[in-house]
Coordinates of C-alpha atoms in Angstrom, one line a residue:
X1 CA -43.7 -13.9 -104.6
X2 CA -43.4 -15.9 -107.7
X3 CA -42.6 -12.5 -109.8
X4 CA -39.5 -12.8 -107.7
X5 CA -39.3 -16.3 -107.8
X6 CA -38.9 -16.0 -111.4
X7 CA -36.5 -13.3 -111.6
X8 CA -34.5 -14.6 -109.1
X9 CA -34.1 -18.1 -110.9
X10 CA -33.8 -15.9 -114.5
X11 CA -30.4 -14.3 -112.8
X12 CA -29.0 -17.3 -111.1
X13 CA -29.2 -19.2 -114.3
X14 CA -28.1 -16.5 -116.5
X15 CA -24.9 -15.8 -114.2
X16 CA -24.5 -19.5 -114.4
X17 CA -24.2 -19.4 -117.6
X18 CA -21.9 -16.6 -118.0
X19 CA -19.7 -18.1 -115.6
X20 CA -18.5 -21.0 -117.8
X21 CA -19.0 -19.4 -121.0
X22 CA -16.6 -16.5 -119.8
X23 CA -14.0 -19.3 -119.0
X24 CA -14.8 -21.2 -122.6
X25 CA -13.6 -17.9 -124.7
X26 CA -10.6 -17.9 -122.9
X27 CA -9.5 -21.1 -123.7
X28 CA -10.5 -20.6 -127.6
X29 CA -7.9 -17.2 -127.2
X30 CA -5.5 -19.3 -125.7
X31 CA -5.8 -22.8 -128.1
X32 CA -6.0 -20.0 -130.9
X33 CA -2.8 -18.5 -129.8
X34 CA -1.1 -21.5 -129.6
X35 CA -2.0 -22.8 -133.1
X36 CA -0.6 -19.9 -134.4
X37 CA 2.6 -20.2 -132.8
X38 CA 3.0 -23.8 -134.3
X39 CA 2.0 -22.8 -137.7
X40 CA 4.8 -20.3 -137.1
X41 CA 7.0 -22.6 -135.8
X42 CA 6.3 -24.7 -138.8
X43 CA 7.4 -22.2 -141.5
X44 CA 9.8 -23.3 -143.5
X45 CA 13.8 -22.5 -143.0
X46 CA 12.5 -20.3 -140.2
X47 CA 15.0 -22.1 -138.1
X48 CA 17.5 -21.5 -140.4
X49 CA 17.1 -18.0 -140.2
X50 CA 17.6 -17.9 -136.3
X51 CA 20.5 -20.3 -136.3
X52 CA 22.7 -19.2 -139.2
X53 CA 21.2 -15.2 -139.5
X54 CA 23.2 -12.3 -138.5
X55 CA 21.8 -11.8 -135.4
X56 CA 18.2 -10.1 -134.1
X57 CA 17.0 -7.1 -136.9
X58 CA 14.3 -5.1 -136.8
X59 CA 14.3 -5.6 -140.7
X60 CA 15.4 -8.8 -140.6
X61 CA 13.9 -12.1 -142.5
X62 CA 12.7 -13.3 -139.2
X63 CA 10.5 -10.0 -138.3
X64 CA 9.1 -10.2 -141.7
X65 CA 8.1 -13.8 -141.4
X66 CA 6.4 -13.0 -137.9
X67 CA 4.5 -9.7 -139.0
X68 CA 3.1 -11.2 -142.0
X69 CA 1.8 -14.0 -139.5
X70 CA 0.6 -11.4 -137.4
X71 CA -1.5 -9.4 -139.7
X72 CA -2.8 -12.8 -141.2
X73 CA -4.4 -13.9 -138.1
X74 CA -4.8 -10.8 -136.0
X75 CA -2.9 -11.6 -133.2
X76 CA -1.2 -9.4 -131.3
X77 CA 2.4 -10.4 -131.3
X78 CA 4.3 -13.2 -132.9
X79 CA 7.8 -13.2 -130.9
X80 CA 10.5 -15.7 -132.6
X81 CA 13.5 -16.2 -129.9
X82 CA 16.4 -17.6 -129.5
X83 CA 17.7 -20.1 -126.8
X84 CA 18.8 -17.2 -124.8
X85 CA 15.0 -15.6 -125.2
X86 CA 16.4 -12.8 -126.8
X87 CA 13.6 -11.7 -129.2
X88 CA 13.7 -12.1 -132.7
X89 CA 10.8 -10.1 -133.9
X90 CA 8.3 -8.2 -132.3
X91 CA 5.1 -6.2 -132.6
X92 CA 6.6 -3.0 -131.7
X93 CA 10.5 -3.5 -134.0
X94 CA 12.5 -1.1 -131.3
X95 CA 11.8 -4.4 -128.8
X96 CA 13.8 -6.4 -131.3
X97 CA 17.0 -7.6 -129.9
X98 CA 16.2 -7.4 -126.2
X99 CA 15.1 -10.2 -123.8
X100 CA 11.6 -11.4 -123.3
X101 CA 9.5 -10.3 -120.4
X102 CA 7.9 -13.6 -119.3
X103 CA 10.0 -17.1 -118.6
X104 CA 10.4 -18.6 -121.9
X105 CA 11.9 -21.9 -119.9
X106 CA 8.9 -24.1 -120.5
X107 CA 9.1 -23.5 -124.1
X108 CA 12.7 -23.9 -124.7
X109 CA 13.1 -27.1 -122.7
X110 CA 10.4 -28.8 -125.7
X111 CA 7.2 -28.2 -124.4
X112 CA 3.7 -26.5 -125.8
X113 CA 2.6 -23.9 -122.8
X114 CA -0.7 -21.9 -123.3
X115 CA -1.8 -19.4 -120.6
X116 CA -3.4 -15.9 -119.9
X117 CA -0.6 -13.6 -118.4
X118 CA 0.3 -9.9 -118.6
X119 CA 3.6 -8.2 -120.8
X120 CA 5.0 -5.5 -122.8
X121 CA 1.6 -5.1 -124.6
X122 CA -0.5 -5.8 -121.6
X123 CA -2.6 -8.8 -120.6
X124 CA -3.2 -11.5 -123.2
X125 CA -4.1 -15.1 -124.3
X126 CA -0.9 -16.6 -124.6
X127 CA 0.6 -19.9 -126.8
X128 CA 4.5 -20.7 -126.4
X129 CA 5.8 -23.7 -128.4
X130 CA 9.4 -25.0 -129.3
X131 CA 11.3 -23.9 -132.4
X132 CA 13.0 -27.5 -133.7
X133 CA 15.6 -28.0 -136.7
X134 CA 15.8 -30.6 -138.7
X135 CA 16.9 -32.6 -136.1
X136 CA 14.4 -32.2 -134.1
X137 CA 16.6 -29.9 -131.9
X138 CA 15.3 -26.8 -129.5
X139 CA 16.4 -23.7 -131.3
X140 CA 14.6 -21.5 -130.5
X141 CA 10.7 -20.6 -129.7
X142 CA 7.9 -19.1 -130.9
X143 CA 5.3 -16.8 -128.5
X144 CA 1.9 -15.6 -129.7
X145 CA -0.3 -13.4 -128.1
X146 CA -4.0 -12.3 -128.9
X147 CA -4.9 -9.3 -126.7
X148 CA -7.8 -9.7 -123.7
X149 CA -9.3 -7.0 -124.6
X150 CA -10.8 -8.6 -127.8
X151 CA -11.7 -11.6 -125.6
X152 CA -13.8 -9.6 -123.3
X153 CA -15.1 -7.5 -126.9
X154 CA -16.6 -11.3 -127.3
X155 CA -18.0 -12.0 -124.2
X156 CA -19.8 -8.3 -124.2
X157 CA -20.8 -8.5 -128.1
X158 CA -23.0 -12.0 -126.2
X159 CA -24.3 -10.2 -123.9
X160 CA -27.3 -8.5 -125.3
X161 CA -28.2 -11.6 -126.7
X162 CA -27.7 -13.1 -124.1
X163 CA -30.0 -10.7 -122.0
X164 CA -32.3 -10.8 -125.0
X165 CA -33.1 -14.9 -124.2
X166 CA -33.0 -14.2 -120.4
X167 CA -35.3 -10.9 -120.9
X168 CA -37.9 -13.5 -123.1
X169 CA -37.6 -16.1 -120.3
X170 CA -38.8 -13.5 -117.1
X171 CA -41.5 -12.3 -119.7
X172 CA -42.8 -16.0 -120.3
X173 CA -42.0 -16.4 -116.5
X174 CA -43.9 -13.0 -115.4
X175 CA -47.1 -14.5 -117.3
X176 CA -47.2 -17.9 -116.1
X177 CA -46.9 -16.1 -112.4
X178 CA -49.9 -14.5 -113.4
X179 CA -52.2 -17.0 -114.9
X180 CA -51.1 -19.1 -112.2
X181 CA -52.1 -15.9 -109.3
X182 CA -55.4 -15.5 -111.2
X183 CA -56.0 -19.1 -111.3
X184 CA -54.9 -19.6 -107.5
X185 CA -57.1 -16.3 -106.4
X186 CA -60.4 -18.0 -108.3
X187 CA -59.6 -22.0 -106.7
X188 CA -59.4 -20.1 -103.0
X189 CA -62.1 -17.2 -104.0
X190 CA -59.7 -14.4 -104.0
X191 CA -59.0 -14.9 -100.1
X192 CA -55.6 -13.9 -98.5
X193 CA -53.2 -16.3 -97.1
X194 CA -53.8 -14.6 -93.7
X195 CA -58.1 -15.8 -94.3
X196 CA -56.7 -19.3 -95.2
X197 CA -55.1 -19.7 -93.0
X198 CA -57.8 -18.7 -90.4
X199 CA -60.6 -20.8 -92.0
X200 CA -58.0 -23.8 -91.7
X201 CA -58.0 -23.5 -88.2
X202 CA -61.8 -22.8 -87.7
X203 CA -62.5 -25.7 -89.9
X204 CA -60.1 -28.1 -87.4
X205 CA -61.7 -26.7 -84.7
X206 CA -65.5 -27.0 -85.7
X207 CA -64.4 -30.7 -87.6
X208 CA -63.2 -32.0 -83.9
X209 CA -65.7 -29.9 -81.9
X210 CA -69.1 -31.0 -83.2
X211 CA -70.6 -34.5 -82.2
X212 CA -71.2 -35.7 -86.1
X213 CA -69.1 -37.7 -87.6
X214 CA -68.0 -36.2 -90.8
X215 CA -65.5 -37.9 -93.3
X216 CA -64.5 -36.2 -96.8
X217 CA -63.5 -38.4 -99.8
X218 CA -61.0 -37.5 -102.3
X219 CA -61.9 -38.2 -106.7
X220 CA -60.6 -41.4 -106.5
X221 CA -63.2 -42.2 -103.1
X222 CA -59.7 -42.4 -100.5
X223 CA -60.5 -40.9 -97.1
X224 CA -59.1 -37.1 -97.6
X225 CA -60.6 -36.2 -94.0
X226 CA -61.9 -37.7 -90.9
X227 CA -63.0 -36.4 -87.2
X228 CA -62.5 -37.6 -84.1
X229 CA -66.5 -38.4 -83.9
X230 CA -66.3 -40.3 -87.3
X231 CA -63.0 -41.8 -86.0
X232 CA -65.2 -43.6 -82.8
X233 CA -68.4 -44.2 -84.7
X234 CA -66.6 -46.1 -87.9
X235 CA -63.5 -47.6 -85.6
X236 CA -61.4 -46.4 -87.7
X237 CA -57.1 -44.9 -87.1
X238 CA -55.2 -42.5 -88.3
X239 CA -53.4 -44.5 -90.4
X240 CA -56.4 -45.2 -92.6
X241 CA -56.3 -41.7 -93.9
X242 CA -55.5 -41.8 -97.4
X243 CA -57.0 -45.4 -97.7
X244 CA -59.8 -46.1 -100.2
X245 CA -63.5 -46.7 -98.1
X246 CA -63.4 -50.4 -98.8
X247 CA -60.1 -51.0 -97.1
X248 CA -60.7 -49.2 -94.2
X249 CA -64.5 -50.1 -93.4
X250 CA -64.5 -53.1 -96.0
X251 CA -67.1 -54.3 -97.9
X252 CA -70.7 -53.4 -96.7
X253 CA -74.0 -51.3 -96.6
X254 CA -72.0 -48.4 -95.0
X255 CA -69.5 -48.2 -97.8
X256 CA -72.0 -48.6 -100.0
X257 CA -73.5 -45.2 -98.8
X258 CA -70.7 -43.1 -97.3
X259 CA -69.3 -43.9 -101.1
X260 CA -72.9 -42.5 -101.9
X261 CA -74.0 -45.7 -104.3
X262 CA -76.7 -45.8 -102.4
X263 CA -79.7 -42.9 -103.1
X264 CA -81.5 -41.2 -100.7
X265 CA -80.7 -38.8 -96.9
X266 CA -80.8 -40.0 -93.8
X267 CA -80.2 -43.3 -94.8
X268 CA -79.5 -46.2 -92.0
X269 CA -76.3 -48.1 -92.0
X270 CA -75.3 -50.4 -88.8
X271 CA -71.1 -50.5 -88.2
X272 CA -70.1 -52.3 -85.2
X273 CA -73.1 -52.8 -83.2
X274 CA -73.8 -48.8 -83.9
X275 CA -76.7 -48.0 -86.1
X276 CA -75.3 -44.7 -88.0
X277 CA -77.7 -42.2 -89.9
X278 CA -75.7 -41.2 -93.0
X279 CA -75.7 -38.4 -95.5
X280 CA -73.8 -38.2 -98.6
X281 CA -72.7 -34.7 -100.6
X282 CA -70.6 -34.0 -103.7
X283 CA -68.2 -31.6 -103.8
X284 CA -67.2 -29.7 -106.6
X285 CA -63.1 -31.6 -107.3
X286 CA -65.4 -34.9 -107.7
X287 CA -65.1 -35.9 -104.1
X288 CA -67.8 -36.3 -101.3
X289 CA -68.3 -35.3 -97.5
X290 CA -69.9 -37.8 -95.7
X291 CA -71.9 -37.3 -92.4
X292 CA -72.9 -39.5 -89.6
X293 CA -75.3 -39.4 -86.3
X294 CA -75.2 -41.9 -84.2
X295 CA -78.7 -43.1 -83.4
X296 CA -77.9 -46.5 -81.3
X297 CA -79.4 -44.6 -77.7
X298 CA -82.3 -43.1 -79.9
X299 CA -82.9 -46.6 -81.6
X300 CA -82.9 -48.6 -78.3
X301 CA -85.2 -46.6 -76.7
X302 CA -87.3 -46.9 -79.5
X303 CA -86.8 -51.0 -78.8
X304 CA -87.4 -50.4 -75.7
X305 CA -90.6 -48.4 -76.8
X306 CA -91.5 -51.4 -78.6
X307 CA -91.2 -53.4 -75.6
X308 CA -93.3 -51.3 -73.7
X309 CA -95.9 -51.4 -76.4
X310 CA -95.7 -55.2 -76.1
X311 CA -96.3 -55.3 -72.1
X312 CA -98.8 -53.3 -72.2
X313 CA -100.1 -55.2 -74.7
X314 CA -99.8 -58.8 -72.7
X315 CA -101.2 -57.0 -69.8
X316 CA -104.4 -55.4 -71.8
X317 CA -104.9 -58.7 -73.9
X318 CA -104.7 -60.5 -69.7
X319 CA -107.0 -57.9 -68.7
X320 CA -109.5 -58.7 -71.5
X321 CA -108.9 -62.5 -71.1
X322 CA -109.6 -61.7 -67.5
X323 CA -112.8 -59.7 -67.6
X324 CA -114.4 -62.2 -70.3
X325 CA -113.8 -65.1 -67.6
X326 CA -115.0 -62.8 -64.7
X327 CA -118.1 -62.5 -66.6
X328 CA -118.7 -66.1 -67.4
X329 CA -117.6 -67.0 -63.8
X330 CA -120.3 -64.0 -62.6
X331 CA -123.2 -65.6 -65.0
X332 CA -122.9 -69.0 -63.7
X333 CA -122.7 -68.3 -60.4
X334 CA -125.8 -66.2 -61.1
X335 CA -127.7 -69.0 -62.9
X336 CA -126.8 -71.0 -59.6
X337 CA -124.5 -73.7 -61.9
X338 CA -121.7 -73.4 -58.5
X339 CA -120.4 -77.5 -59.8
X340 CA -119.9 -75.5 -63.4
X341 CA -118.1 -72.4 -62.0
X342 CA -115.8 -74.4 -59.6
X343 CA -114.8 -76.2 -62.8
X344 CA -114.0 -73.5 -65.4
X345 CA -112.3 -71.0 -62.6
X346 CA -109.8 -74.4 -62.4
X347 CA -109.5 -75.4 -65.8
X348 CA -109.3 -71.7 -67.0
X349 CA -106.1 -71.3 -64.0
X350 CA -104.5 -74.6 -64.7
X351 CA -104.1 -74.2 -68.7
X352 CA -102.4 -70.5 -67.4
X353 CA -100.3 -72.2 -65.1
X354 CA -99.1 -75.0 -67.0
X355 CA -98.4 -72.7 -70.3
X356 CA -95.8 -71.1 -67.3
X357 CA -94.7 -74.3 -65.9
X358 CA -93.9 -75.3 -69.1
X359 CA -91.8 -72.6 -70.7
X360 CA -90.0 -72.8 -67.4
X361 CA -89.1 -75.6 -67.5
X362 CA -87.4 -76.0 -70.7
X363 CA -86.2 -72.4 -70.5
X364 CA -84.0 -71.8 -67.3
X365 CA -83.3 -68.6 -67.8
X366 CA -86.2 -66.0 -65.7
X367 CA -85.8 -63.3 -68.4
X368 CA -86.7 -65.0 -71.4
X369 CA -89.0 -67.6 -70.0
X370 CA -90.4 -64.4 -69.1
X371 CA -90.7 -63.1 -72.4
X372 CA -92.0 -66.2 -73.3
X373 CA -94.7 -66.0 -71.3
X374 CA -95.8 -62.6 -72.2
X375 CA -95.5 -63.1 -75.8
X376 CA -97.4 -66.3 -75.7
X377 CA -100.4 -63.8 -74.2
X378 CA -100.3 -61.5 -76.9
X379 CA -100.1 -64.7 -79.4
X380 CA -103.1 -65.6 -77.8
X381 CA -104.9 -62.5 -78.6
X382 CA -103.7 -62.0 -82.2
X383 CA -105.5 -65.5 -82.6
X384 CA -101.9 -66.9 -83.2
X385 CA -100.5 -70.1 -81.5
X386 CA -97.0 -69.5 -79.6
X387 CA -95.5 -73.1 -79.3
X388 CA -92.5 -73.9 -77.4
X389 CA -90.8 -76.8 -79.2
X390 CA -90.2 -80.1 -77.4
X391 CA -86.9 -80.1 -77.9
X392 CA -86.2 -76.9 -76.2
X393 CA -83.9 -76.9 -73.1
X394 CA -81.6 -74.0 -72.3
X395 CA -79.6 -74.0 -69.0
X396 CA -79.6 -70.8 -67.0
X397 CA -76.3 -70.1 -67.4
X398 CA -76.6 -66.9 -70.1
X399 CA -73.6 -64.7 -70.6
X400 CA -75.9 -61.8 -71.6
X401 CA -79.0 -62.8 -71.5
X402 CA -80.4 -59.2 -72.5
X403 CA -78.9 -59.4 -75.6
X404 CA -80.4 -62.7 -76.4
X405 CA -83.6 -61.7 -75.2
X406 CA -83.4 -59.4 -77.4
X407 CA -82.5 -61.6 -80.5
X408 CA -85.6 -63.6 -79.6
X409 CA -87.9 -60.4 -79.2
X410 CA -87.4 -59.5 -82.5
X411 CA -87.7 -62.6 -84.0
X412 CA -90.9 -63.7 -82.7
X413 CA -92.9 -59.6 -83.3
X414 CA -91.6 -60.7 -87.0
X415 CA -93.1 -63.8 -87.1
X416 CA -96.2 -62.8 -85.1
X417 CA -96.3 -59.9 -87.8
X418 CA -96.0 -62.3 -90.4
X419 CA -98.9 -64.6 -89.4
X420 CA -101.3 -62.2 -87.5
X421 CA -104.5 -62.8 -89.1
X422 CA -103.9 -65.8 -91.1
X423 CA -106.0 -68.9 -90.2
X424 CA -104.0 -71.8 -88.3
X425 CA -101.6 -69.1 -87.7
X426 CA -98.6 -70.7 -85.8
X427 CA -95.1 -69.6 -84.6
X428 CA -92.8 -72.3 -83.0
X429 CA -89.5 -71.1 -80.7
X430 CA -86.9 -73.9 -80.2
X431 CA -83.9 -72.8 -78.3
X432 CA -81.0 -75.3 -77.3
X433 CA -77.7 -75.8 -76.7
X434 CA -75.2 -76.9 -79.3
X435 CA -72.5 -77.9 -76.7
X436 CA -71.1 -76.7 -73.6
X437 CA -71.1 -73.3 -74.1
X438 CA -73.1 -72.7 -77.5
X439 CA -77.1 -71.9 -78.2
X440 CA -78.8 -72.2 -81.3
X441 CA -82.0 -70.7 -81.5
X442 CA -84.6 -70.4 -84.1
X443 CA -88.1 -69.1 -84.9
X444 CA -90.5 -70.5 -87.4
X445 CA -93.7 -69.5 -88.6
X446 CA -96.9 -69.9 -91.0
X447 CA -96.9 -67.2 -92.5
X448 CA -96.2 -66.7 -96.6
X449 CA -92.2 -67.1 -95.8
X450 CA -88.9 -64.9 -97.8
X451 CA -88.4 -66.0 -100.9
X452 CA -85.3 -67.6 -102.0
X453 CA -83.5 -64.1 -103.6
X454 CA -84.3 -62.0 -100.9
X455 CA -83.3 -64.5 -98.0
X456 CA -80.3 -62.0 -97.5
X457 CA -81.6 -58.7 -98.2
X458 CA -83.9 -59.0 -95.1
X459 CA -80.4 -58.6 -93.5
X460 CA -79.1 -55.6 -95.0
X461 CA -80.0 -52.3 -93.0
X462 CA -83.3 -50.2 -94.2
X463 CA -84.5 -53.0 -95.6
X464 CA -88.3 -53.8 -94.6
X465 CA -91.8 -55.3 -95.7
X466 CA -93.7 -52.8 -92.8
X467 CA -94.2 -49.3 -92.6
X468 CA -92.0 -47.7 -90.1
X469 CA -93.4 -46.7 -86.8
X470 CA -93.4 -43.1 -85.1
X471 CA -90.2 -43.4 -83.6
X472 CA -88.6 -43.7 -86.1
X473 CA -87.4 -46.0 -89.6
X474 CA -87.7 -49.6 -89.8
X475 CA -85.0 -52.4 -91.6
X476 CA -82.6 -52.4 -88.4
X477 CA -84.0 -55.5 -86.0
X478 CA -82.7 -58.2 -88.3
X479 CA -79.4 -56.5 -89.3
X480 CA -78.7 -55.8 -85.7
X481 CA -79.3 -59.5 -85.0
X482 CA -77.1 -60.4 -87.5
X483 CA -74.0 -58.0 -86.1
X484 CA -74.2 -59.2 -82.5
X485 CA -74.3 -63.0 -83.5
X486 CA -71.2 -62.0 -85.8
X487 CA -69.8 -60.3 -83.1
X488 CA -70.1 -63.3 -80.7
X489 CA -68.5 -65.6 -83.8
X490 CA -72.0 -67.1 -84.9
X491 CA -74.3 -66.4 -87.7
X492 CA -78.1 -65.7 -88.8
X493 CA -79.5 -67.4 -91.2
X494 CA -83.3 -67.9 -92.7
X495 CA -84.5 -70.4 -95.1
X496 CA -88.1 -72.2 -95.5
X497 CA -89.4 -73.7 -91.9
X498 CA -91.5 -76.6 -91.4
X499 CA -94.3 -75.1 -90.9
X500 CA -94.5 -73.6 -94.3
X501 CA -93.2 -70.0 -93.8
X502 CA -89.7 -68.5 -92.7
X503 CA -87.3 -70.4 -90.3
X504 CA -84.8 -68.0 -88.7
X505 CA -82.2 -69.5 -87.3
X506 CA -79.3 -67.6 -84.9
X507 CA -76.1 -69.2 -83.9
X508 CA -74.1 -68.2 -80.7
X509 CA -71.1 -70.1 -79.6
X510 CA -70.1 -68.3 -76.4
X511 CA -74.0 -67.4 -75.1
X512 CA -73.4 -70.0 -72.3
X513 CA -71.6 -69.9 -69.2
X514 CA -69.3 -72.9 -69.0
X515 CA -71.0 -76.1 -66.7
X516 CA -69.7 -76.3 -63.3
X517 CA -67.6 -79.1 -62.7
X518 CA -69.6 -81.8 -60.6
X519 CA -68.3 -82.5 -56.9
X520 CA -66.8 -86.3 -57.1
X521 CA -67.4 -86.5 -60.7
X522 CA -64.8 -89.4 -62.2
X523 CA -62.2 -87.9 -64.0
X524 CA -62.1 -90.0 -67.5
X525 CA -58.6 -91.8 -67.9
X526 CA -56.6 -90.3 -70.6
X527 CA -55.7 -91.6 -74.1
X528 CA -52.4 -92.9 -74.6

């Protein structure tokens, strides 16, 4: 194909230039023929000779003036005529004395003519000019022709070269086709257009079939490819095809690592409320593929796991708490001490049941005073204080309250983490709201707190002081708390708390329902 290419554009060009340069030699025969008639013309007392000679002679003045004109310049005729175009002089001397074969009106009436046109001695390049006295008078004329066939001798004496360049051209051509084939059957590793072609489509079809997310990065790190799946898991269009990673995604822990800045496989990245398990690879041209797995299901469940982990540890530390009093109530019923055993059984009942009362009352809400509750039991048993603070009071009126339930999950297993085992060990939960439909809730503890510089890397995902559990890889609790109170238009934030360790503190404008409107409430006058 590009052999042909190349011969085809060698032949096209080479006509194109044969075309006009076939045209430029004529007009050189034909200004050529007409500066020879006007030197002609211009002879001295040539006019002379036609006005006051004898008449036409074949061995004449004037046929001796015009032949030794002709054999000067190698034209093919010099004709000298009279105003009646009767000829003069001539190539052939019998043709003296008899009219001319073309219209020599043009001529005779004063003007130069110049033109290809066929005669006595066949076709030629032709110049016709007036013959003037002194006076400046039309005597006369003068026609010179130079034959065609020496024109078309020029065009064909150009020719070989001619061929010669176009000949050097194809062969330059020819092996830049080849270097090019050889180069193009190494870059596609000597497939045929027909394998190509079917790769491409079993490349589309696997790319949009498989449930990974997969998105390929040109040199310059612009999104070169993206499937559907990647599409859904990253929220990103079609348009952003062609779009460098930090104006499509922005700025952020999973452009850091689908731009593969950051080392490592399998690394965790959270992207809309999704937590994404990304791999980076380099391709040969200097770009990347990128792949993605969604593990938001698989990373609930594990939360949920957790949560499990953490019932059944309320309900085992409850069963302990209750077998230890079973066996003080049994002893001092035993020792016959009934005034003692009446006593504990309603002490040890009434500090339960106002721990419950209490959390319910300044938490409305039945799912996190819950949670509460149960958390306050393991607390207990880790030998760490759960304290609600006084100024806690949150309405029941929780748009999701699962999701802030699970906000406050994670924050309090941090801080019980944090402070398990530490003496005095204490973890204080204030939740309130900020106005009529806003909460604001924070965690402090004890325990030895974040230091200043990595305050926000405890928010970037993977990033963890604990060793990961068996479901899976830890550094997602706090980054996911941070998306969803982003998502909602709030923020998380942690700094020092008052108790000495790490304050974390989550803002959510829109957690609360709005307040019902009371019935017969007075409607406040307006402001003018």
């Amino acid at each position: 194909m590009q052999l042909a290419i190349v011969t085809g554009v060698t032949a096209v060009a080479t006509g194109l230039f044969l075309a006009p340069f076939s045209d430029q030699l004529d007009d050189q025969a034909m200004r050529r023929a007409l500066a020879i008639a006007q030197s002609t013309a211009a002879e001295p007392g040539l006019d002379n000779l036609v006005t006051e000679g004898k008449g036409p002679d074949p061995e004449g003045p004037v046929q001796h003036v015009a032949e030794r004109v002709r054999r000067a310049t190698g034209a093919s005729y010099v004709v000298v005529m009279d105003t009646r175009g009767i000829r003069w002089s001539h190539a052939e001397p019998e043709r003296v004395g008899k009219h001319v074969s073309t219209d020599p009106g043009e001529a005779l009436a004063g003007r130069e003519v110049r033109h290809i046109d066929d005669g006595t001695l066949g076709r030629s390049a032709r110049g016709k000019v007036p013959l003037r006295d002194a006076d400046g008078d039309v005597v006369g004329a003068v026609s010179v022709g130079i034959a065609y066939d020496s024109v078309r001798a020029r065009l064909l004496s150009a020719l070989p070269g001619l061929m010669a360049y176009a000949g050097g051209a194809l062969g330059v051509g020819a092996l830049a086709a080849l270097l090019i084939s050889r180069r193009l059957q190494k870059r596609t590793h000597d497939l045929a257009f027909s394998d190509i072609s079917a790769l491409l489509s079993e490349r589309e079809a696997m790319l949009h079939g498989i449930r990974e997310g997969v998105v390929a990065l040109d040199p310059r790190g612009r999104i070169r490819l993206m499937n559907d799946e990647a599409q859904r898991l990253l929220e990103l269009r079609p348009e952003h095809k062609g779009l460098p990673l930090e104006d499509a995604l922005g700025t952020g822990r999973t452009t850091e690592v689908l731009a593969g800045r950051v080392p490592g496989s399998d690394l965790l990245a959270v992207q809309g409320g999704r937590v994404l398990v990304a791999n980076h690879m380099p391709t040969d041209d200097g770009g990347a593929v990128a792949t993605l797995r969604d593990r938001t299901e698989l990373e609930l469940l594990g939360r949920e796991l957790d949560g499990s982990h953490g019932l059944i540890d309320a309900l085992r530390a409850q069963d302990h708490e209750h077998a230890n009093r079973m066996h003080i109530l049994l002893g001092l019923l035993q020792l016959e001490m009934y005034d003692e055993a009446v006593e504990y059984l309603s002490e040890a009942v009434g500090v339960h049941r106002a721990t419950a009362e209490q959390i319910s009352e300044r938490v409305r809400d039945p799912l996190l005073a819950a949670l509460l509750v149960g958390k306050a039991t393991v607390a207990a048993e880790r030998g760490v204080a759960l304290d609600v603070s006084p100024g806690t009071l949150l309405p029941d009126r929780l748009v999701d309250p699962s999701e802030l339930a699970t906000v406050l999950g994670n924050l309090v297993d941090n801080a019980l983490d944090a402070t398990a085992g530490s003496p005095d060990a204490r973890v204080e939960v204030a939740l309130s709201g900020e106005d009529a439909t806003g909460v604001t809730l924070s965690v402090s503890d004890s325990g030895p707190g974040i230091p200043p510089d990595r305050r926000e890397m405890v928010f970037a995902e993977g990033w963890s002081t604990k060793q990961p559990p068996a479901h899976g890889k830890r550094g997602l609790g706090l980054a996911l708390v941070r998306r969803l109170a982003e998502r909602h238009g709030g923020s998380a934030t942690v700094s020092e708390g008052p108790h000495g360790g790490a304050e974390f503190t989550v803002v959510l404008p829109d957690a609360l329902h709005p307040a019902p409107a009371r019935v017969g409430a007075a409607t406040p006058p307006r402001r003018p």
